[in-house]
Amino acid sequence: MTTPAPAPGQAPLSIPIFRAVWIASLVSNFGGLIQSVGASWMMTSLASSPQLVALVQASTTLPIMFFSLWAGAIADNLDRRRVMLAAQGFMLAVSATLAVTAWAGLLTPWLLLGFTFLIGCGTALNGPAWQASVGDMVPRASLSGAVALNSMGFNIARSVGPAIGGAIVAAAGAAAAFLANALSYVGLIVVLLRWRPQTPPRLLPRERLGTAMAAGVRYVALSPILRTVMLRAAMFGLAASAVPALMPLVARGLMAGGPLIYGALLGAFGIGAVAGALASTRIRRALPTEAIVRIGSLALATGAVAVGLSRALPLTIAALMLAGAGWVVALSTFNVTIQMATPRWVVARGLALYQMAAFGGMAVGAWLFGLLAERHGVGEALVIAGGCQAAGLLLGLRAPLPQVESLNLDPRGWQEPETAIPVEPRSGPIVVSIEYRLEATDIPTFLEAMAERRRIRRRDGAHRWTLLRDLGEPDLWIERYKVSTWLDYVRHNQRRTQADTANSERLKALHRGSWPPVVHRRIERQTGSLPVMRAAGPSELAEPMTDPSRSS
């Protein structure tokens, strides 16, 4: 199955590969929700502790917090299709082993948590590769619709899968639910085996895993938009986690029901989420990003409080539908913002760090509200969770989410310069300096632009950035930075995006010299003995490399 290039305004489901993967993922999501029902209900049979029941969800979300960055670095450096195949195969094997262990009657509470933790590890490996692949399947103009469809697909499964899972558990036991999950991976594996994506040729060698992880963290840490999304997602996940984590206890305790009631409650949450996904595209056209997240947070807070106070099944179902709608509206908005604010070379790592923030908050929240439920009761814990979600709305006043639809993160276009002395990819360290001539009246504006330039340089891999002013020539200013090797210098410049062009043009406009800003590229050398210098080779003894015709 070779993927043709999609049209810019094409509907996501009209693109064959996206449609095939979406349908196969929908089936897999059904299996995952059925497995979740089986695991949560089996834990209520194996242990009476509310904290252990809540840890079932925490055990599947903790791996996302621990391993997502590693998985994101793998997805940005390797074939994403193969990464997804490896993750799906691993989860199939773990789910099949869990089913056999349950049928043999060998499960203990901690063994069950171990199995769900391993399934969470597979999810952590799969998530960044799958979400980053969406941008490879659909054009940027269709990305928000594709993300909403993914959320809708999961929540279609959430609306029906739990009820099916409850019926399977009631009729055949939790082991049958685990087996159903194992079989659900097969379809997606077949689709991925047939997919032959058209990927651009790799012009540079892959980054080492540790270096790639550090680059992802650095990029997010030095990107104000991404930092804001991470903070908001973590706070949202912390308070939002109480509703799904405590739902088995709501079914058994507050509703005095069994697995069918539990499935019905999860189904109500899922139906609300589907409604939220269907409405999210229209809402996104009408409202700014911050307003959408506030609506989602308020809906979830109201739903959580109502579930905590209700003892009537119809009211609880209605409240869960409201909470489900708020859940998917907020989380899909976070996801779309991350994808549209991150360039393709680092998008999987950006999504991985987003997942770590959101699901890390959920994991901590599941443990925290499970502890509160054990000490003060399920209803009280849900009311507190709703209050925390409402309090999180105040964070939007200090850290509102920006609009990112107009960002152009395509590569700016850069050609590797020729050098008078041959250099190799490993040659270095490389020291780059750029000279500007300024009028005195332009200095405040120049310093402001240079503050942004410093952030961009460091974000893209430069270090030891400094700005110098010549004491003998007051109009001469020098930007200076270092990269470890010539290959790192090439990577640094190829990471610049069209969105960074405005900063470069602003600095060029302030330059008053007869030439464009003069660029010097030098290789750093330490003094040493002659044998050591001879061993270095000619490319390691390069003289300063200067190009007055282009800035970098």
Coordinates of C-alpha atoms in Angstrom, one line a residue:
M1 CA 0.0 0.0 0.0
T2 CA 1.9 3.1 -1.3
T3 CA 0.7 6.4 0.0
P4 CA -0.1 9.1 -2.7
A5 CA 0.4 12.7 -1.8
P6 CA -2.8 14.1 -0.2
A7 CA -4.5 17.2 -1.5
P8 CA -4.1 20.3 0.8
G9 CA -7.8 20.6 1.7
Q10 CA -8.6 16.9 1.6
A11 CA -10.9 15.4 4.3
P12 CA -8.8 13.1 6.5
L13 CA -11.1 10.0 6.0
S14 CA -10.9 10.4 2.2
I15 CA -7.2 9.7 2.4
P16 CA -6.9 5.8 2.1
I17 CA -4.0 5.2 4.5
F18 CA -5.4 7.4 7.2
R19 CA -8.8 5.8 6.8
A20 CA -7.3 2.3 7.0
V21 CA -5.2 3.1 10.1
W22 CA -8.1 4.9 11.7
I23 CA -10.5 1.9 11.3
A24 CA -7.8 -0.5 12.5
S25 CA -7.0 1.7 15.5
L26 CA -10.7 1.9 16.3
V27 CA -10.8 -1.9 16.6
S28 CA -7.7 -1.8 18.7
N29 CA -9.2 0.9 20.9
F30 CA -12.2 -1.4 21.4
G31 CA -9.9 -4.1 22.6
G32 CA -8.0 -1.7 24.9
L33 CA -11.2 -0.5 26.6
I34 CA -12.5 -4.1 27.0
Q35 CA -9.2 -5.0 28.6
S36 CA -9.4 -2.0 30.9
V37 CA -12.8 -3.0 32.1
G38 CA -11.6 -6.5 32.7
A39 CA -8.5 -5.3 34.6
S40 CA -10.3 -2.8 36.8
W41 CA -13.1 -5.2 37.6
M42 CA -10.7 -8.1 38.3
M43 CA -8.8 -5.8 40.7
T44 CA -12.0 -5.2 42.7
S45 CA -12.2 -9.0 43.1
L46 CA -8.6 -9.4 44.0
A47 CA -8.3 -6.5 46.4
S48 CA -10.7 -4.3 48.3
S49 CA -8.4 -1.3 48.5
P50 CA -9.6 1.7 46.5
Q51 CA -6.0 2.8 46.1
L52 CA -5.2 -0.5 44.3
V53 CA -8.2 -0.1 42.0
A54 CA -7.1 3.4 41.1
L55 CA -3.6 2.2 40.5
V56 CA -4.8 0.1 37.6
Q57 CA -5.2 3.3 35.6
A58 CA -2.0 4.7 37.0
S59 CA -0.1 1.6 35.9
T60 CA -1.0 2.2 32.3
T61 CA -0.3 5.9 32.4
L62 CA 3.0 5.9 34.3
P63 CA 5.0 4.2 31.5
I64 CA 3.9 7.1 29.2
M65 CA 5.4 9.5 31.7
F66 CA 8.6 7.5 32.0
F67 CA 9.3 6.3 28.5
S68 CA 7.6 8.7 26.1
L69 CA 10.6 10.9 25.5
W70 CA 12.7 7.8 24.7
A71 CA 9.9 6.7 22.3
G72 CA 9.7 10.1 20.8
A73 CA 13.4 10.2 20.0
I74 CA 13.1 6.7 18.4
A75 CA 10.1 7.9 16.3
D76 CA 12.0 11.0 15.1
N77 CA 15.1 9.0 14.1
L78 CA 13.7 5.6 12.8
D79 CA 11.0 4.5 10.5
R80 CA 7.8 5.3 12.4
R81 CA 5.9 2.5 10.7
R82 CA 8.3 -0.1 12.1
V83 CA 8.2 1.5 15.5
M84 CA 4.4 1.1 15.6
L85 CA 4.7 -2.5 14.4
A86 CA 7.1 -3.3 17.2
A87 CA 4.8 -1.7 19.8
Q88 CA 1.7 -3.5 18.5
G89 CA 3.5 -6.8 18.4
F90 CA 4.7 -6.4 22.0
M91 CA 1.3 -5.5 23.3
L92 CA -0.3 -8.5 21.5
A93 CA 2.2 -10.8 23.3
V94 CA 1.7 -9.2 26.7
S95 CA -2.1 -9.3 26.4
A96 CA -2.1 -12.9 25.3
T97 CA 0.1 -13.8 28.3
L98 CA -2.2 -11.9 30.6
A99 CA -5.2 -13.9 29.3
V100 CA -3.5 -17.2 29.8
T101 CA -2.4 -16.2 33.3
A102 CA -5.9 -15.1 34.2
W103 CA -7.5 -18.3 32.9
A104 CA -5.0 -20.3 35.0
G105 CA -6.1 -18.5 38.1
L106 CA -2.5 -17.2 38.8
L107 CA -3.2 -13.5 38.9
T108 CA -2.4 -11.5 42.0
P109 CA -3.0 -7.7 42.5
W110 CA 0.6 -6.8 41.9
L111 CA 1.0 -9.3 39.0
L112 CA -2.1 -7.7 37.3
L113 CA -0.5 -4.3 37.8
G114 CA 2.7 -5.6 36.3
F115 CA 0.9 -6.8 33.1
T116 CA -1.0 -3.5 32.8
F117 CA 2.3 -1.6 33.3
L118 CA 3.8 -3.6 30.4
I119 CA 0.8 -2.8 28.1
G120 CA 1.3 0.8 29.1
C121 CA 5.0 0.5 28.0
G122 CA 3.8 -0.6 24.6
T123 CA 1.4 2.3 24.5
A124 CA 4.2 4.7 25.4
L125 CA 6.3 3.4 22.5
N126 CA 3.4 3.5 20.0
G127 CA 2.0 6.9 20.9
P128 CA 4.6 9.4 19.6
A129 CA 5.2 7.4 16.4
W130 CA 1.4 7.1 15.7
Q131 CA 0.6 10.7 16.5
A132 CA 3.6 12.1 14.5
S133 CA 2.6 9.8 11.6
V134 CA -0.7 11.6 11.3
G135 CA 1.2 14.6 10.0
D136 CA 2.8 12.3 7.4
M137 CA -0.6 11.0 6.3
V138 CA -2.6 14.2 6.0
P139 CA -1.7 17.8 5.0
R140 CA -1.3 20.5 7.6
A141 CA -4.7 22.0 6.7
S142 CA -6.4 18.7 7.6
L143 CA -4.3 18.0 10.8
S144 CA -6.8 19.4 13.3
G145 CA -9.6 17.4 11.8
A146 CA -7.4 14.2 11.8
V147 CA -6.6 14.7 15.5
A148 CA -10.3 15.3 16.3
L149 CA -11.1 12.1 14.4
N150 CA -8.5 10.1 16.4
S151 CA -10.1 11.4 19.6
M152 CA -13.5 10.6 18.3
G153 CA -12.4 7.1 17.3
F154 CA -11.1 6.4 20.8
N155 CA -14.2 7.7 22.4
I156 CA -16.5 5.8 20.0
A157 CA -14.7 2.8 21.5
R158 CA -15.1 4.3 24.9
S159 CA -18.8 4.7 24.5
V160 CA -19.5 1.1 23.4
G161 CA -16.4 -0.8 24.4
P162 CA -16.9 -0.7 28.1
A163 CA -20.4 -2.0 27.8
I164 CA -19.2 -4.8 25.6
G165 CA -16.3 -5.3 28.1
G166 CA -18.8 -5.5 31.0
A167 CA -20.9 -8.0 29.2
I168 CA -17.8 -10.2 28.4
V169 CA -16.6 -10.0 32.0
A170 CA -20.1 -10.9 33.3
A171 CA -20.5 -13.8 30.8
A172 CA -17.0 -15.3 30.5
G173 CA -14.8 -13.6 33.0
A174 CA -11.9 -11.1 32.8
A175 CA -9.7 -13.6 30.9
A176 CA -12.0 -13.4 27.9
A177 CA -11.7 -9.6 27.9
F178 CA -7.9 -9.9 27.9
L179 CA -8.0 -12.3 25.0
A180 CA -10.3 -10.0 23.0
N181 CA -7.7 -7.2 23.5
A182 CA -4.9 -9.4 22.2
L183 CA -6.9 -10.2 19.0
S184 CA -7.7 -6.5 18.5
Y185 CA -4.1 -5.8 17.6
V186 CA -4.0 -8.1 14.6
G187 CA -5.9 -5.8 12.2
L188 CA -3.6 -2.8 12.8
I189 CA -0.5 -4.9 12.4
V190 CA -1.8 -6.1 9.0
V191 CA -2.5 -2.5 7.9
L192 CA 0.9 -1.3 9.0
L193 CA 2.6 -4.2 7.2
R194 CA 1.0 -3.2 4.0
W195 CA 1.7 0.5 4.3
R196 CA 4.6 1.9 2.3
P197 CA 4.9 5.6 3.2
Q198 CA 6.7 8.0 0.9
T199 CA 9.4 9.5 3.1
P200 CA 11.9 12.1 2.1
P201 CA 15.5 10.9 1.9
R202 CA 17.6 11.3 5.0
L203 CA 20.4 13.7 4.2
L204 CA 22.1 13.7 7.6
P205 CA 23.1 10.7 9.9
R206 CA 20.7 9.9 12.7
E207 CA 21.3 11.5 16.1
R208 CA 22.4 9.3 19.0
L209 CA 19.5 8.5 21.2
G210 CA 20.7 10.5 24.2
T211 CA 21.5 13.5 22.0
A212 CA 18.1 13.3 20.3
M213 CA 16.4 13.2 23.7
A214 CA 18.4 16.1 25.0
A215 CA 17.6 18.1 21.7
G216 CA 13.8 17.4 22.3
V217 CA 13.9 18.6 25.9
R218 CA 15.9 21.7 24.9
Y219 CA 13.6 22.6 22.0
V220 CA 10.5 22.4 24.3
A221 CA 12.2 24.2 27.2
L222 CA 13.1 27.1 24.9
S223 CA 9.7 27.3 23.1
P224 CA 7.3 29.5 25.1
I225 CA 4.2 28.1 23.3
L226 CA 5.1 24.5 24.0
R227 CA 6.0 25.2 27.7
T228 CA 2.6 26.8 28.2
V229 CA 0.8 23.8 26.6
M230 CA 2.8 21.4 28.8
L231 CA 1.9 23.2 32.0
R232 CA -1.7 23.5 31.2
A233 CA -2.0 19.9 30.1
A234 CA -0.3 18.7 33.3
M235 CA -2.7 20.7 35.5
F236 CA -5.7 19.5 33.5
G237 CA -4.7 15.9 33.7
L238 CA -4.1 16.0 37.4
A239 CA -7.7 17.0 38.2
A240 CA -9.3 15.2 35.3
S241 CA -7.9 11.8 36.2
A242 CA -10.3 11.3 39.1
V243 CA -13.3 10.6 37.0
P244 CA -12.0 7.6 35.0
A245 CA -9.8 6.3 37.9
L246 CA -12.6 6.2 40.4
M247 CA -15.4 5.0 38.0
P248 CA -15.3 1.4 39.2
L249 CA -15.8 2.6 42.7
V250 CA -18.7 4.8 41.6
A251 CA -20.3 1.8 39.9
R252 CA -19.8 -0.5 42.9
G253 CA -20.2 1.9 45.8
L254 CA -22.3 5.0 44.8
M255 CA -24.5 3.1 42.3
A256 CA -24.4 -0.3 44.1
G257 CA -24.0 -2.0 40.7
G258 CA -21.9 -4.6 38.9
P259 CA -19.8 -4.8 35.8
L260 CA -22.8 -3.9 33.5
I261 CA -23.4 -0.7 35.4
Y262 CA -19.7 0.0 35.3
G263 CA -19.7 -0.5 31.5
A264 CA -22.7 1.7 31.2
L265 CA -21.0 4.5 33.1
L266 CA -17.9 4.3 30.9
G267 CA -20.2 4.2 27.9
A268 CA -21.8 7.4 29.0
F269 CA -18.4 9.1 29.4
G270 CA -17.5 7.9 25.9
I271 CA -20.7 9.1 24.3
G272 CA -20.1 12.6 25.8
A273 CA -16.5 12.4 24.4
V274 CA -17.7 11.5 20.9
A275 CA -20.1 14.4 21.1
G276 CA -17.2 16.7 22.1
A277 CA -15.1 15.4 19.3
L278 CA -17.8 16.0 16.7
A279 CA -18.3 19.5 18.0
S280 CA -14.6 20.3 18.4
T281 CA -13.9 21.3 14.8
R282 CA -16.8 23.7 14.7
I283 CA -15.9 25.1 18.1
R284 CA -12.3 25.6 17.0
R285 CA -13.5 27.7 14.0
A286 CA -15.6 29.9 16.2
L287 CA -13.5 30.3 19.4
P288 CA -9.9 31.0 20.3
T289 CA -7.8 28.2 21.7
E290 CA -7.9 29.4 25.3
A291 CA -11.7 29.7 25.3
I292 CA -12.0 26.1 24.1
V293 CA -9.9 24.8 26.9
R294 CA -11.8 26.8 29.5
I295 CA -15.1 25.4 28.3
G296 CA -13.7 21.8 28.4
S297 CA -12.3 22.3 31.9
L298 CA -15.5 23.8 33.2
A299 CA -17.6 21.0 31.7
L300 CA -15.3 18.3 33.3
A301 CA -15.3 20.1 36.7
T302 CA -19.1 20.3 36.7
G303 CA -19.5 16.7 35.7
A304 CA -17.0 15.5 38.4
V305 CA -18.9 17.3 41.1
A306 CA -22.3 16.1 40.0
V307 CA -21.0 12.5 39.9
G308 CA -19.6 12.8 43.4
L309 CA -22.9 14.2 44.7
S310 CA -25.3 12.0 42.7
R311 CA -26.9 8.7 43.9
A312 CA -29.3 8.4 41.0
L313 CA -28.1 6.5 37.9
P314 CA -29.7 8.9 35.2
L315 CA -28.1 11.9 36.8
T316 CA -24.7 10.2 37.1
I317 CA -24.9 9.2 33.4
A318 CA -25.8 12.7 32.3
A319 CA -22.9 14.1 34.4
L320 CA -20.5 11.6 32.9
M321 CA -21.5 12.6 29.4
L322 CA -20.8 16.2 30.2
A323 CA -17.4 15.3 31.7
G324 CA -16.5 13.2 28.7
A325 CA -17.3 16.0 26.3
G326 CA -15.0 18.4 28.4
W327 CA -12.3 15.7 28.5
V328 CA -11.9 15.3 24.7
V329 CA -12.4 19.0 23.8
A330 CA -9.6 20.1 26.1
L331 CA -7.2 17.2 25.4
S332 CA -7.7 17.3 21.6
T333 CA -7.0 21.1 21.7
F334 CA -3.8 20.5 23.6
N335 CA -2.7 17.9 21.0
V336 CA -3.5 20.0 18.0
T337 CA -1.6 23.0 19.5
I338 CA 1.5 20.8 20.1
Q339 CA 1.4 19.4 16.6
M340 CA 0.9 22.8 14.9
A341 CA 3.6 24.5 17.0
T342 CA 6.3 21.9 16.5
P343 CA 8.4 21.4 13.3
R344 CA 8.5 17.9 11.8
W345 CA 12.1 17.1 12.8
V346 CA 11.2 17.1 16.5
V347 CA 7.4 16.6 16.4
A348 CA 7.4 13.1 17.9
R349 CA 9.6 14.3 20.8
G350 CA 7.3 17.3 21.3
L351 CA 4.3 15.0 21.4
A352 CA 6.1 12.7 23.8
L353 CA 6.9 15.4 26.2
Y354 CA 3.2 16.6 26.0
Q355 CA 2.1 13.0 26.8
M356 CA 4.5 12.9 29.7
A357 CA 3.0 16.1 31.1
A358 CA -0.6 15.2 30.5
F359 CA -0.4 11.5 31.5
G360 CA 2.1 12.2 34.3
G361 CA -0.5 14.5 35.7
M362 CA -3.1 11.8 35.3
A363 CA -1.0 9.2 37.0
V364 CA -0.3 11.4 40.0
G365 CA -3.9 12.4 40.1
A366 CA -5.2 8.8 40.0
W367 CA -3.0 8.0 42.9
L368 CA -3.9 11.2 44.8
F369 CA -7.6 10.9 44.4
G370 CA -7.5 7.2 45.0
L371 CA -5.9 8.0 48.4
L372 CA -8.5 10.6 49.1
A373 CA -11.3 8.2 48.2
E374 CA -9.9 5.6 50.6
R375 CA -9.7 8.1 53.5
H376 CA -12.7 10.3 52.9
G377 CA -15.0 8.5 50.4
V378 CA -15.5 8.3 46.6
G379 CA -18.0 11.2 46.5
E380 CA -15.9 13.6 48.4
A381 CA -12.8 12.8 46.3
L382 CA -14.7 13.6 43.1
V383 CA -16.0 16.9 44.5
I384 CA -12.5 17.9 45.4
A385 CA -11.3 16.9 41.9
G386 CA -14.0 19.1 40.4
G387 CA -12.9 22.0 42.6
C388 CA -9.2 21.5 41.5
Q389 CA -10.2 21.5 37.9
A390 CA -12.2 24.8 38.4
A391 CA -9.2 26.3 40.2
G392 CA -7.0 25.3 37.2
L393 CA -9.0 27.7 35.1
L394 CA -7.3 30.6 37.0
L395 CA -4.0 29.4 35.4
G396 CA -5.4 30.4 32.1
L397 CA -5.3 34.0 33.2
R398 CA -1.6 33.9 33.8
A399 CA -0.6 31.4 31.0
P400 CA -3.2 31.6 28.2
L401 CA -2.9 29.3 25.2
P402 CA -1.9 31.2 22.0
Q403 CA -3.3 30.8 18.5
V404 CA -0.8 28.7 16.3
E405 CA -2.7 28.2 13.1
S406 CA -0.7 30.8 11.2
L407 CA 2.7 29.5 12.2
N408 CA 4.8 28.4 9.3
L409 CA 7.2 25.8 10.6
D410 CA 8.5 24.6 7.2
P411 CA 12.3 24.6 6.9
R412 CA 13.6 28.0 5.9
G413 CA 16.0 26.6 3.4
W414 CA 19.8 26.7 3.9
Q415 CA 22.7 25.5 1.8
E416 CA 25.9 24.2 3.5
P417 CA 28.7 26.8 2.8
E418 CA 31.9 25.9 1.1
T419 CA 35.1 26.3 3.2
A420 CA 38.6 27.1 2.2
I421 CA 39.9 24.2 4.3
P422 CA 38.2 20.8 4.1
V423 CA 36.0 19.8 7.0
E424 CA 34.5 16.5 8.0
P425 CA 31.2 16.0 9.9
R426 CA 33.1 15.3 13.1
S427 CA 35.4 18.4 12.8
G428 CA 35.0 20.8 15.7
P429 CA 34.2 22.5 17.9
I430 CA 33.0 25.2 15.5
V431 CA 32.8 28.8 16.7
V432 CA 30.6 31.1 14.6
S433 CA 30.5 34.9 14.9
I434 CA 28.4 37.4 13.0
E435 CA 29.3 41.1 12.8
Y436 CA 26.7 43.9 12.7
R437 CA 27.2 47.7 12.3
L438 CA 24.6 49.7 14.2
E439 CA 23.4 53.3 14.6
A440 CA 23.3 54.3 18.3
T441 CA 19.6 55.0 18.1
D442 CA 18.9 51.4 17.0
I443 CA 20.7 49.7 19.9
P444 CA 17.6 49.1 22.1
T445 CA 15.7 47.6 19.2
F446 CA 18.7 45.5 18.3
L447 CA 19.1 44.1 21.9
E448 CA 15.4 43.2 21.9
A449 CA 15.8 41.3 18.6
M450 CA 18.9 39.6 19.9
A451 CA 17.1 38.3 23.0
E452 CA 14.8 36.4 20.6
R453 CA 17.8 35.4 18.5
R454 CA 19.5 33.9 21.6
R455 CA 16.4 31.8 22.3
I456 CA 16.3 30.5 18.7
R457 CA 20.0 29.7 18.6
R458 CA 19.9 27.8 21.9
R459 CA 16.6 26.1 21.0
D460 CA 18.2 24.7 17.8
G461 CA 21.4 23.4 19.4
A462 CA 23.9 26.2 19.8
H463 CA 25.6 26.8 23.1
R464 CA 27.8 29.4 24.7
W465 CA 25.9 32.2 22.9
T466 CA 27.2 35.7 23.7
L467 CA 26.7 39.2 22.3
L468 CA 29.8 41.4 22.2
R469 CA 30.4 45.1 21.6
D470 CA 33.8 46.3 20.3
L471 CA 35.4 48.8 22.6
G472 CA 37.4 50.5 19.8
E473 CA 34.5 50.6 17.3
P474 CA 31.3 51.3 19.2
D475 CA 29.1 50.6 16.2
L476 CA 30.5 47.1 15.8
W477 CA 28.4 44.3 17.5
I478 CA 29.3 40.6 17.3
E479 CA 27.0 37.7 17.9
R480 CA 29.0 34.6 18.8
Y481 CA 28.1 31.0 19.5
K482 CA 29.5 27.5 19.5
V483 CA 28.5 24.0 18.2
S484 CA 30.3 20.8 19.0
T485 CA 31.0 19.6 15.4
W486 CA 30.5 20.7 11.8
L487 CA 27.6 18.2 11.6
D488 CA 25.9 20.0 14.5
Y489 CA 26.4 23.3 12.7
V490 CA 24.6 21.9 9.7
R491 CA 21.8 20.5 11.8
H492 CA 21.5 23.8 13.7
N493 CA 20.9 25.7 10.5
Q494 CA 18.6 23.2 8.9
R495 CA 16.3 23.4 11.9
R496 CA 15.5 27.1 11.3
T497 CA 12.0 27.6 10.2
Q498 CA 10.1 30.1 8.1
A499 CA 8.6 31.4 11.4
D500 CA 12.2 32.4 12.4
T501 CA 12.7 34.5 9.2
A502 CA 11.1 37.6 10.8
N503 CA 13.8 37.7 13.4
S504 CA 16.6 37.4 10.8
E505 CA 15.1 40.1 8.6
R506 CA 14.7 42.4 11.5
L507 CA 18.3 42.1 12.4
K508 CA 19.4 42.6 8.8
A509 CA 17.3 45.7 8.6
L510 CA 19.1 47.2 11.6
H511 CA 22.6 46.5 10.1
R512 CA 24.1 49.7 8.6
G513 CA 27.3 48.3 7.1
S514 CA 28.2 48.5 3.4
W515 CA 28.3 44.7 3.4
P516 CA 25.6 42.3 4.7
P517 CA 26.4 41.0 8.2
V518 CA 29.8 39.3 8.0
V519 CA 29.9 35.7 9.1
H520 CA 33.1 34.0 10.4
R521 CA 33.2 30.2 10.9
R522 CA 36.2 29.0 12.9
I523 CA 37.3 25.7 14.2
E524 CA 38.6 25.8 17.8
R525 CA 42.1 24.5 18.4
Q526 CA 44.0 23.8 21.6
T527 CA 47.8 24.1 21.7
G528 CA 49.6 20.8 21.9
S529 CA 52.5 18.8 20.9
L530 CA 53.4 18.4 17.3
P531 CA 52.7 14.6 17.1
V532 CA 49.2 15.2 18.4
M533 CA 48.6 17.9 15.9
R534 CA 49.9 15.7 13.0
A535 CA 47.5 12.9 14.1
A536 CA 44.6 15.3 13.9
G537 CA 44.8 15.5 10.1
P538 CA 44.4 18.5 7.8
S539 CA 40.6 19.0 8.3
E540 CA 41.2 19.3 12.0
L541 CA 43.8 22.1 11.6
A542 CA 41.5 24.4 9.6
E543 CA 42.1 28.1 9.6
P544 CA 39.2 30.5 10.2
M545 CA 36.4 30.1 7.6
T546 CA 34.8 33.5 6.6
D547 CA 31.9 34.2 4.3
P548 CA 30.9 37.9 4.1
S549 CA 28.1 37.2 1.7
R550 CA 25.5 35.4 3.9
S551 CA 24.5 35.4 7.5
S552 CA 23.9 32.2 9.5

